[in-house]
Every structure is written in C-alpha cells, then in structure tokens.
C-alpha angles and dihedrals in degrees: 000000000000117000126175122196116207135193150120121291116291089011091124105256094140092050092047100044088049088051091048089048094053089047094050095036091229126131121267127219127185114204091201095052087044089052094042090053089049090051094055091060123100098241144107091256093040089056096047091051089049092051090050098047088042092056089047095248133144112245114258117255093245091055095041091054094044083055095054101039 
C-alpha cells in the first residue's frame, strides 16, 4: 500500500502520517526529512538542495528523483 499525505506547511502532515503508519504497521518516510538530511551532506547534490531549501524553493524534479533512485 502506498499513501501520500499532502498539505500546506505546518498543517500536520508528518504528525498524521506517523500516526497512520503506526496504526497500519507500515513504514513512514518523510520526503522533507530525507531532503534536509541530504542538504547537510558535503556533496554537490547536498549543496544544490541546501541552496534551494534556503531560498524557500521546492527541490526541482531532476534533483528529487536523483535522491530517491
């Protein structure tokens, strides 16, 4: 089963997704958490992600899919 929780910043997506994950007994993956972790790495990709997040931009599709390959 794949479920995606969408919402505005600060709307409780991670909180609700974690509760749902616990209830259903399925893994929980936070894309934002993964991207923030990548941004802290000392790599070209990490630097690009850090720059985008720092400007308040969404991470572009190409970079996003590189992270999740």
